[in-house]
Structure formats: structure tokens, C-alpha cells
CSV table of C-alpha atoms in Angstrom, one decimal:
chain,number,residue,atom,x,y,z
W,1,MET,CA,0.0,0.0,0.0
W,2,ARG,CA,2.9,2.4,0.4
W,3,LYS,CA,3.9,2.4,-3.2
W,4,PRO,CA,0.7,4.1,-4.5
W,5,LYS,CA,0.9,6.7,-1.7
W,6,VAL,CA,4.5,7.6,-2.7
W,7,THR,CA,3.3,7.8,-6.3
W,8,ARG,CA,0.5,10.1,-5.4
W,9,MET,CA,2.9,12.3,-3.4
W,10,GLY,CA,5.3,12.5,-6.3
W,11,PHE,CA,2.5,13.4,-8.7
W,12,ALA,CA,1.3,16.2,-6.3
W,13,LEU,CA,4.8,17.6,-6.0
W,14,CYS,CA,5.2,17.7,-9.8
W,15,LEU,CA,1.8,19.3,-10.3
W,16,GLY,CA,2.7,22.0,-7.7
W,17,CYS,CA,6.0,22.8,-9.4
W,18,PHE,CA,4.2,23.0,-12.8
W,19,ILE,CA,1.6,25.5,-11.3
W,20,MET,CA,4.4,27.6,-9.8
W,21,VAL,CA,6.2,27.8,-13.2
W,22,ILE,CA,3.0,29.0,-14.9
W,23,LEU,CA,2.4,31.6,-12.2
W,24,PHE,CA,6.0,32.8,-12.6
W,25,PHE,CA,5.7,33.3,-16.4
W,26,ASN,CA,2.3,35.0,-16.0
W,27,SER,CA,3.7,37.5,-13.6
W,28,SER,CA,6.7,38.2,-15.8
W,29,LEU,CA,4.4,39.2,-18.6
W,30,LYS,CA,2.4,41.8,-16.7
W,31,PRO,CA,2.2,45.2,-18.5
W,32,GLY,CA,4.5,46.9,-16.0
W,33,SER,CA,7.4,44.7,-16.8
W,34,GLU,CA,7.0,44.5,-20.6
W,35,PRO,CA,9.8,46.1,-22.7
W,36,LEU,CA,9.2,49.8,-23.4
W,37,SER,CA,8.8,49.3,-27.1
W,38,GLU,CA,6.1,46.6,-26.7
W,39,ARG,CA,4.1,48.8,-24.3
W,40,SER,CA,4.3,51.6,-26.9
W,41,GLY,CA,2.9,49.4,-29.7
W,42,HIS,CA,6.2,49.1,-31.5
W,43,LYS,CA,8.1,46.0,-32.4
W,44,SER,CA,10.5,44.9,-29.7
W,45,ARG,CA,13.8,46.7,-30.1
W,46,ARG,CA,16.7,47.8,-28.0
W,47,SER,CA,16.3,51.0,-25.9
W,48,PRO,CA,18.4,54.0,-26.8
W,49,LEU,CA,20.4,53.4,-23.7
W,50,GLN,CA,21.2,49.8,-24.8
W,51,THR,CA,22.1,51.1,-28.3
W,52,LEU,CA,24.5,53.6,-26.7
W,53,TYR,CA,26.4,51.2,-24.6
W,54,ASP,CA,26.3,48.2,-26.9
W,55,GLY,CA,28.1,50.5,-29.4
W,56,ASP,CA,27.6,48.7,-32.6
W,57,GLN,CA,25.0,51.0,-34.2
W,58,VAL,CA,27.0,54.2,-34.3
W,59,GLU,CA,30.3,55.2,-35.9
W,60,SER,CA,33.2,54.7,-33.4
W,61,GLY,CA,34.6,58.3,-33.9
W,62,VAL,CA,31.3,59.8,-32.8
W,63,GLN,CA,31.1,57.5,-29.8
W,64,ALA,CA,34.6,58.4,-28.8
W,65,ILE,CA,33.7,62.1,-28.8
W,66,HIS,CA,30.8,61.6,-26.5
W,67,GLN,CA,32.6,59.2,-24.2
W,68,GLY,CA,35.3,62.0,-23.8
W,69,ARG,CA,32.6,64.5,-22.9
W,70,ARG,CA,31.1,62.2,-20.3
W,71,GLU,CA,34.6,61.6,-18.8
W,72,VAL,CA,35.4,65.4,-18.7
W,73,LEU,CA,32.0,66.1,-17.0
W,74,GLU,CA,32.5,63.3,-14.4
W,75,GLU,CA,36.0,64.4,-13.6
W,76,ALA,CA,34.9,68.0,-13.2
W,77,CYS,CA,32.1,67.0,-10.9
W,78,ARG,CA,34.5,65.0,-8.8
W,79,SER,CA,36.9,68.0,-8.7
W,80,TYR,CA,34.6,70.9,-8.1
W,81,THR,CA,31.6,69.5,-6.3
W,82,ARG,CA,32.2,69.1,-2.6
W,83,LYS,CA,28.9,67.8,-1.4
W,84,ARG,CA,26.4,65.6,-3.3
W,85,ARG,CA,22.7,65.9,-2.4
W,86,VAL,CA,19.5,64.0,-3.3
W,87,LEU,CA,17.5,65.1,-6.3
W,88,ILE,CA,14.1,66.7,-5.6
W,89,PRO,CA,11.2,67.2,-8.0
W,90,GLU,CA,12.1,70.9,-8.3
W,91,ASP,CA,15.4,69.9,-9.9
W,92,LEU,CA,13.6,68.0,-12.7
W,93,LYS,CA,11.3,70.7,-14.1
W,94,HIS,CA,13.5,71.1,-17.2
W,95,VAL,CA,13.8,67.4,-17.9
W,96,ILE,CA,11.3,66.4,-20.6
W,97,VAL,CA,10.1,62.8,-20.8
W,98,ASP,CA,9.4,60.7,-24.0
W,99,ASP,CA,8.1,57.4,-22.7
W,100,GLN,CA,7.5,56.0,-26.1
W,101,HIS,CA,11.2,56.1,-27.1
W,102,GLY,CA,12.9,56.0,-23.6
W,103,LEU,CA,14.3,59.6,-23.7
W,104,LEU,CA,14.9,62.2,-21.1
W,105,TYR,CA,15.9,65.7,-22.4
W,106,CYS,CA,17.0,68.6,-20.2
W,107,TYR,CA,16.2,71.7,-22.2
W,108,VAL,CA,18.4,74.8,-21.9
W,109,PRO,CA,17.0,78.0,-23.3
W,110,LYS,CA,19.2,79.6,-26.1
W,111,VAL,CA,20.6,76.1,-27.0
W,112,ALA,CA,18.2,75.0,-29.7
W,113,CYS,CA,15.6,74.0,-27.2
W,114,THR,CA,12.7,75.2,-29.4
W,115,ASN,CA,13.6,72.8,-32.1
W,116,TRP,CA,14.2,69.9,-29.7
W,117,LYS,CA,10.8,70.5,-28.1
W,118,ARG,CA,9.3,70.5,-31.6
W,119,VAL,CA,11.0,67.2,-32.4
W,120,LEU,CA,9.8,65.6,-29.1
W,121,MET,CA,6.2,66.9,-29.8
W,122,VAL,CA,6.3,64.9,-33.1
W,123,LEU,CA,7.9,61.8,-31.5
W,124,THR,CA,5.4,61.7,-28.6
W,125,GLY,CA,2.4,62.4,-30.9
W,126,VAL,CA,1.6,65.7,-29.2
W,127,SER,CA,1.8,67.5,-32.6
W,128,GLY,CA,-1.1,65.4,-34.0
W,129,SER,CA,-1.0,65.3,-37.8
W,130,LEU,CA,2.0,67.6,-38.0
W,131,ARG,CA,5.1,65.5,-38.8
W,132,ASP,CA,7.6,68.3,-39.8
W,133,PRO,CA,9.0,69.9,-36.6
W,134,LEU,CA,9.2,73.3,-38.3
W,135,SER,CA,5.5,73.3,-39.1
W,136,ILE,CA,4.9,73.6,-35.3
W,137,PRO,CA,4.8,77.3,-34.3
W,138,ALA,CA,7.6,78.3,-31.9
W,139,ASN,CA,5.2,79.6,-29.3
W,140,GLU,CA,3.3,76.3,-29.4
W,141,ALA,CA,6.5,74.4,-28.6
W,142,HIS,CA,6.8,76.3,-25.3
W,143,VAL,CA,3.2,75.9,-24.1
W,144,SER,CA,3.3,74.4,-20.6
W,145,GLY,CA,1.7,71.0,-20.5
W,146,ASN,CA,2.4,70.0,-24.1
W,147,LEU,CA,5.3,67.8,-23.0
W,148,ARG,CA,5.6,66.1,-19.6
W,149,THR,CA,8.5,66.8,-17.3
W,150,LEU,CA,10.1,64.3,-15.0
W,151,SER,CA,9.0,66.3,-12.0
W,152,GLU,CA,5.4,65.2,-12.7
W,153,TYR,CA,6.1,61.6,-11.9
W,154,SER,CA,6.2,59.6,-8.6
W,155,THR,CA,9.5,58.9,-6.9
W,156,SER,CA,9.6,55.3,-8.1
W,157,GLN,CA,8.7,56.3,-11.7
W,158,ILE,CA,11.4,59.0,-11.6
W,159,ASN,CA,14.0,56.5,-10.4
W,160,GLN,CA,13.0,53.9,-13.0
W,161,ARG,CA,13.3,56.4,-15.9
W,162,LEU,CA,16.6,57.8,-14.6
W,163,ARG,CA,18.0,54.2,-14.6
W,164,SER,CA,16.7,53.0,-18.0
W,165,TYR,CA,16.1,56.0,-20.3
W,166,LEU,CA,18.7,57.8,-22.4
W,167,LYS,CA,19.4,61.2,-20.7
W,168,PHE,CA,20.7,64.0,-22.9
W,169,VAL,CA,21.4,67.7,-22.7
W,170,PHE,CA,22.7,70.3,-25.1
W,171,VAL,CA,25.0,73.0,-23.9
W,172,ARG,CA,26.7,76.1,-25.4
W,173,GLU,CA,29.7,78.4,-24.7
W,174,PRO,CA,28.4,80.2,-21.7
W,175,PHE,CA,29.0,83.8,-22.8
W,176,GLU,CA,27.8,83.2,-26.3
W,177,ARG,CA,24.6,81.9,-24.8
W,178,LEU,CA,24.4,84.9,-22.4
W,179,VAL,CA,24.8,87.4,-25.3
W,180,SER,CA,22.2,85.5,-27.3
W,181,ALA,CA,19.8,85.8,-24.4
W,182,TYR,CA,20.5,89.5,-24.0
W,183,ARG,CA,20.0,90.1,-27.8
W,184,ASN,CA,16.8,88.2,-27.9
W,185,LYS,CA,15.1,89.5,-24.7
W,186,PHE,CA,16.3,93.1,-24.5
W,187,THR,CA,17.0,94.3,-28.1
W,188,ARG,CA,13.8,93.0,-29.8
W,189,SER,CA,10.9,95.4,-29.7
W,190,TYR,CA,8.3,92.6,-29.5
W,191,ASN,CA,9.7,91.3,-26.1
W,192,THR,CA,7.7,93.8,-24.1
W,193,ALA,CA,7.0,91.3,-21.3
W,194,PHE,CA,10.7,91.0,-20.6
W,195,HIS,CA,11.2,94.7,-20.8
W,196,LYS,CA,8.5,95.3,-18.2
W,197,ARG,CA,9.4,92.4,-16.0
W,198,TYR,CA,13.2,92.8,-16.0
W,199,GLY,CA,14.2,95.9,-18.0
W,200,THR,CA,12.4,98.4,-15.8
W,201,LYS,CA,14.1,96.9,-12.7
W,202,ILE,CA,17.5,97.0,-14.3
W,203,VAL,CA,17.1,100.6,-15.4
W,204,ARG,CA,16.0,101.7,-11.9
W,205,ARG,CA,18.8,99.9,-10.1
W,206,HIS,CA,21.8,100.2,-12.5
W,207,ARG,CA,21.4,103.4,-14.5
W,208,SER,CA,22.3,106.8,-13.0
W,209,ASP,CA,19.6,109.4,-13.4
W,210,PRO,CA,17.2,107.3,-15.6
W,211,GLN,CA,14.6,109.1,-17.6
W,212,PRO,CA,10.9,108.5,-16.6
W,213,GLU,CA,10.1,106.8,-19.9
W,214,ALA,CA,13.0,104.4,-19.6
W,215,MET,CA,11.9,103.4,-16.0
W,216,GLU,CA,8.3,102.9,-17.3
W,217,ARG,CA,9.2,100.9,-20.5
W,218,GLY,CA,12.5,99.2,-19.8
W,219,ASN,CA,13.1,98.7,-23.5
W,220,ASP,CA,16.6,100.2,-23.8
W,221,VAL,CA,18.7,98.2,-21.3
W,222,SER,CA,22.4,98.1,-22.4
W,223,PHE,CA,24.6,95.0,-22.1
W,224,GLU,CA,26.6,96.7,-19.4
W,225,GLU,CA,23.5,97.3,-17.3
W,226,PHE,CA,22.5,93.7,-17.9
W,227,VAL,CA,25.9,92.5,-16.6
W,228,TYR,CA,25.6,94.8,-13.5
W,229,TYR,CA,22.2,93.2,-12.8
W,230,LEU,CA,23.6,89.6,-13.1
W,231,VAL,CA,26.6,90.1,-10.8
W,232,ASP,CA,24.6,92.2,-8.2
W,233,PRO,CA,24.2,89.9,-5.1
W,234,ALA,CA,20.7,91.4,-4.5
W,235,THR,CA,19.4,89.9,-7.8
W,236,GLN,CA,19.6,86.3,-6.7
W,237,ARG,CA,18.6,87.0,-3.1
W,238,GLU,CA,15.3,88.3,-4.4
W,239,GLU,CA,14.5,85.5,-6.9
W,240,PRO,CA,16.2,82.8,-9.0
W,241,PHE,CA,17.6,83.8,-12.4
W,242,ASN,CA,15.3,83.6,-15.4
W,243,GLU,CA,15.9,80.4,-17.2
W,244,HIS,CA,17.3,82.2,-20.3
W,245,TRP,CA,20.4,83.3,-18.3
W,246,GLU,CA,20.4,80.7,-15.5
W,247,ARG,CA,23.5,78.6,-15.5
W,248,VAL,CA,23.2,75.1,-17.1
W,249,HIS,CA,24.4,73.4,-14.0
W,250,SER,CA,21.6,75.0,-12.1
W,251,LEU,CA,18.9,74.0,-14.7
W,252,CYS,CA,20.0,70.5,-15.4
W,253,HIS,CA,22.1,69.3,-12.4
W,254,PRO,CA,24.8,67.4,-14.4
W,255,CYS,CA,26.6,66.3,-11.3
W,256,LEU,CA,23.4,64.7,-9.9
W,257,ILE,CA,22.0,63.3,-13.2
W,258,HIS,CA,24.4,61.1,-15.2
W,259,TYR,CA,23.8,62.4,-18.7
W,260,ASP,CA,24.6,59.8,-21.4
W,261,VAL,CA,24.9,62.4,-24.2
W,262,VAL,CA,26.2,65.9,-23.8
W,263,GLY,CA,25.4,67.6,-27.1
W,264,LYS,CA,27.0,71.0,-28.0
W,265,TYR,CA,25.5,73.9,-29.9
W,266,GLU,CA,28.8,74.2,-31.7
W,267,THR,CA,28.2,70.7,-33.2
W,268,LEU,CA,24.4,70.8,-33.1
W,269,GLU,CA,23.5,69.0,-36.3
W,270,GLN,CA,26.0,66.1,-35.7
W,271,ASP,CA,25.0,65.6,-32.1
W,272,SER,CA,21.3,65.9,-32.8
W,273,GLN,CA,21.6,63.2,-35.5
W,274,TYR,CA,23.5,61.0,-33.0
W,275,VAL,CA,20.6,61.2,-30.4
W,276,LEU,CA,18.0,60.5,-33.1
W,277,GLN,CA,20.1,57.5,-34.3
W,278,LEU,CA,20.3,56.1,-30.7
W,279,ALA,CA,16.6,56.5,-30.4
W,280,GLY,CA,16.1,54.6,-33.7
W,281,VAL,CA,14.1,57.4,-35.4
W,282,GLU,CA,16.7,58.9,-37.7
W,283,ASN,CA,14.7,57.7,-40.7
W,284,GLN,CA,11.4,59.1,-39.4
W,285,ILE,CA,12.4,62.6,-38.4
W,286,SER,CA,15.2,65.1,-39.1
W,287,PHE,CA,16.5,67.8,-36.7
W,288,PRO,CA,15.7,71.2,-38.2
W,289,SER,CA,18.6,73.2,-39.6
W,290,SER,CA,19.3,76.4,-37.7
W,291,SER,CA,19.7,79.9,-39.2
W,292,LYS,CA,23.4,80.7,-39.2
W,293,SER,CA,22.8,84.3,-40.3
W,294,THR,CA,21.3,85.4,-37.0
W,295,ARG,CA,23.3,83.1,-34.7
W,296,THR,CA,25.3,84.7,-31.9
W,297,THR,CA,29.0,83.9,-32.5
W,298,GLY,CA,32.1,84.2,-30.5
W,299,ASP,CA,33.2,87.3,-32.5
W,300,MET,CA,29.8,88.9,-31.8
W,301,ALA,CA,30.1,88.1,-28.1
W,302,ALA,CA,33.6,89.7,-28.1
W,303,GLN,CA,32.1,93.0,-29.3
W,304,PHE,CA,29.5,93.0,-26.5
W,305,PHE,CA,32.3,92.5,-23.9
W,306,ASN,CA,34.4,95.4,-25.3
W,307,ASN,CA,32.8,97.9,-23.0
W,308,ILE,CA,32.8,95.6,-19.9
W,309,SER,CA,35.6,96.4,-17.5
W,310,PRO,CA,38.1,93.7,-16.4
W,311,PHE,CA,36.6,93.9,-12.9
W,312,TYR,CA,33.1,93.0,-14.1
W,313,GLN,CA,34.4,90.5,-16.6
W,314,LYS,CA,36.0,88.6,-13.8
W,315,LYS,CA,32.8,88.8,-11.6
W,316,LEU,CA,30.7,87.5,-14.5
W,317,TYR,CA,33.2,84.7,-15.3
W,318,ASN,CA,33.1,83.6,-11.7
W,319,LEU,CA,29.3,83.5,-11.9
W,320,TYR,CA,29.4,81.2,-14.9
W,321,ARG,CA,32.6,79.4,-14.0
W,322,MET,CA,31.1,76.0,-13.3
W,323,ASP,CA,29.5,75.9,-16.8
W,324,PHE,CA,32.9,76.6,-18.4
W,325,LEU,CA,34.6,73.8,-16.3
W,326,LEU,CA,31.9,71.1,-16.5
W,327,PHE,CA,31.5,71.3,-20.3
W,328,ASN,CA,35.1,72.0,-21.2
W,329,TYR,CA,34.9,75.5,-22.5
W,330,SER,CA,38.1,77.7,-22.4
W,331,ILE,CA,38.1,81.2,-20.9
W,332,PRO,CA,37.4,83.4,-24.0
W,333,ALA,CA,40.5,85.1,-25.4
W,334,TYR,CA,38.7,88.5,-25.5
W,335,LEU,CA,38.4,88.7,-21.7
W,336,LYS,CA,40.9,91.2,-20.2
W,337,PHE,CA,41.1,90.1,-16.5
W,338,ARG,CA,43.8,87.5,-16.9
């Protein structure tokens, strides 16, 4: 009588193991653990992050350039950042999320961010039937809520995306970016909101004997006055810098977020193509070409700094020093304080 009992026990044990195997496979196929591409309705493919670090889809010379930029950034963070802290949602308001393609993009004003937002609107489907990024009006690209930012997600969702998505940022020579911001916001007649919001304050504080009309309109701020405003300690005590002249390291926190790609404005087309290639969409969309005729150049920046004294050049450099160091930009030759 013992033999049948042993047989039944063996059969029950096998059946139990079989049920556990079925449950395991069922749980592994839940929507939350499916590959990103399958959840998005695409054929299974490697994520941009896998493509980057597998390294067989992109030309080796381009990979070497970006590897070098990552190493420079990491070394600068180790050398110049004394104390690391934990990221908070406030730090992530400039990080745009593309869940369909596994991308995190930290946008920096005056570094082609309008065109990158247009591209992401097409990739995420926000643009609707519009498939050409340049067909999206510039003001539409900056409408709050069109694109989700990482700060809108829960802590666990943030951590998951930081681990598994391709994180990229585009940077620019700091003083060229600063001059570009000044030209756009203070020398264009249509930017009345900036004139009222910032121009009037600058005129009142940093112009001796200002005319009543200038204090009312704020539409004739000189670059010198803008520099005085930036280096005045009272400015940042009152409120944070506007994003158009805020430092990149304060907008995108590159010593807290490990960026996989650091694109540069100076090599914008090549670096943008690289990101689109990593995302596997280079045949679906092209990054818009920029207008070189209106671009702020180094020579143009040098002209603006001609009337800035060495004392204020030094103060301004110290203000933007971390951006020069982190992203491997040399001190401009036109500065006189050295």
C-alpha cells in the first residue's frame, strides 16, 4: 500500500511545481514589466540606452567624442563638487520625458531648445498630424503641459526612468549663450513682457539718473547694465535667475544626473543626429537646420564685452565658471582680466 501513496505524493509535487512555473511566467508578462517598445505598440527593439552602450550601431569616432565629454564632466564633478545631495522634483522641471522612445531631455534656453521641443512633440504624438517639426509654431513648442516633465512623476517612476532612459542635454559656450539671451530678450521690440518684467528693474537699479520713460518701459537696457544686474548679489537674493540666463548646471544638475549624451551647440547637427540615431528614429524625423545668419557667434560676443571692465568681466566669469569647467569651455581670449 505504500507504493501508490508515494506515487501520489510525487504526482502532487510535480503538479505543484508546474503551477508555480505557470504563475512565474504569467507574472513576468504583466504590462508593467514589458519592454518599453512593446508597451508603446512598436516591435521589440533595443532601448536608446542599450544602443549607446552596446556600441555597434554608431560610428566609433562619434562614440569616442561623446565618451570623452562624459569623462570630462564626471572628472569636473569630482573635482569641483564638494557635497552631493539628493535630487528633488524641483530639480527635474526642465527634464522632458518621452516614454515612447525612452528619452529624457533637459532643455536649456538659447541652446536650440525650441527645435528639440518640436522634435519631441512629433515623437510623442503631441503634434497630431504635423510631422515636420518646423511646421509647429515656436510659441506652441513652449506651451506648458504639451510635454511632460520628470517632476510630474512619482519617486519610483522617476528613479526607473533615470535608470533606464537615455538622458541627454545640449550646452553652449556660456558667454555666447548669455549674449544670445540679451539680444533676444532686450533688443527685440516685441519682447515687451521681458522689458516690463526685468528691463524696468535693471534701469531703476543700475542706471544713474534714468529718464521716466525708460523706467516705465525698460526697453533700452544696455549689455553693461544687464551684466551689472547679473553680478549684483541682491538679484539672486530676491529671486532665481530667469531660465534664459540661468547657469546650465543649475537648470540640469549634471553632477546629480548622469547624462549619457552631452550635445554641444557648436556641433548641433551632428550631435542631434546622434541622439535620433540612438533612439532609432533617424529615418522618421530630421532635426531642423538652424539659421546661421542670426546666430550669436564668438566674435559677436567679443564685441559686446568690449565695454565691460576687467573687474566686471571677472565677476561675470566667476558666476558662470562651473559651466565653463563642466562642459570643457576655455576662458574666452577676448576677456581682459587675466
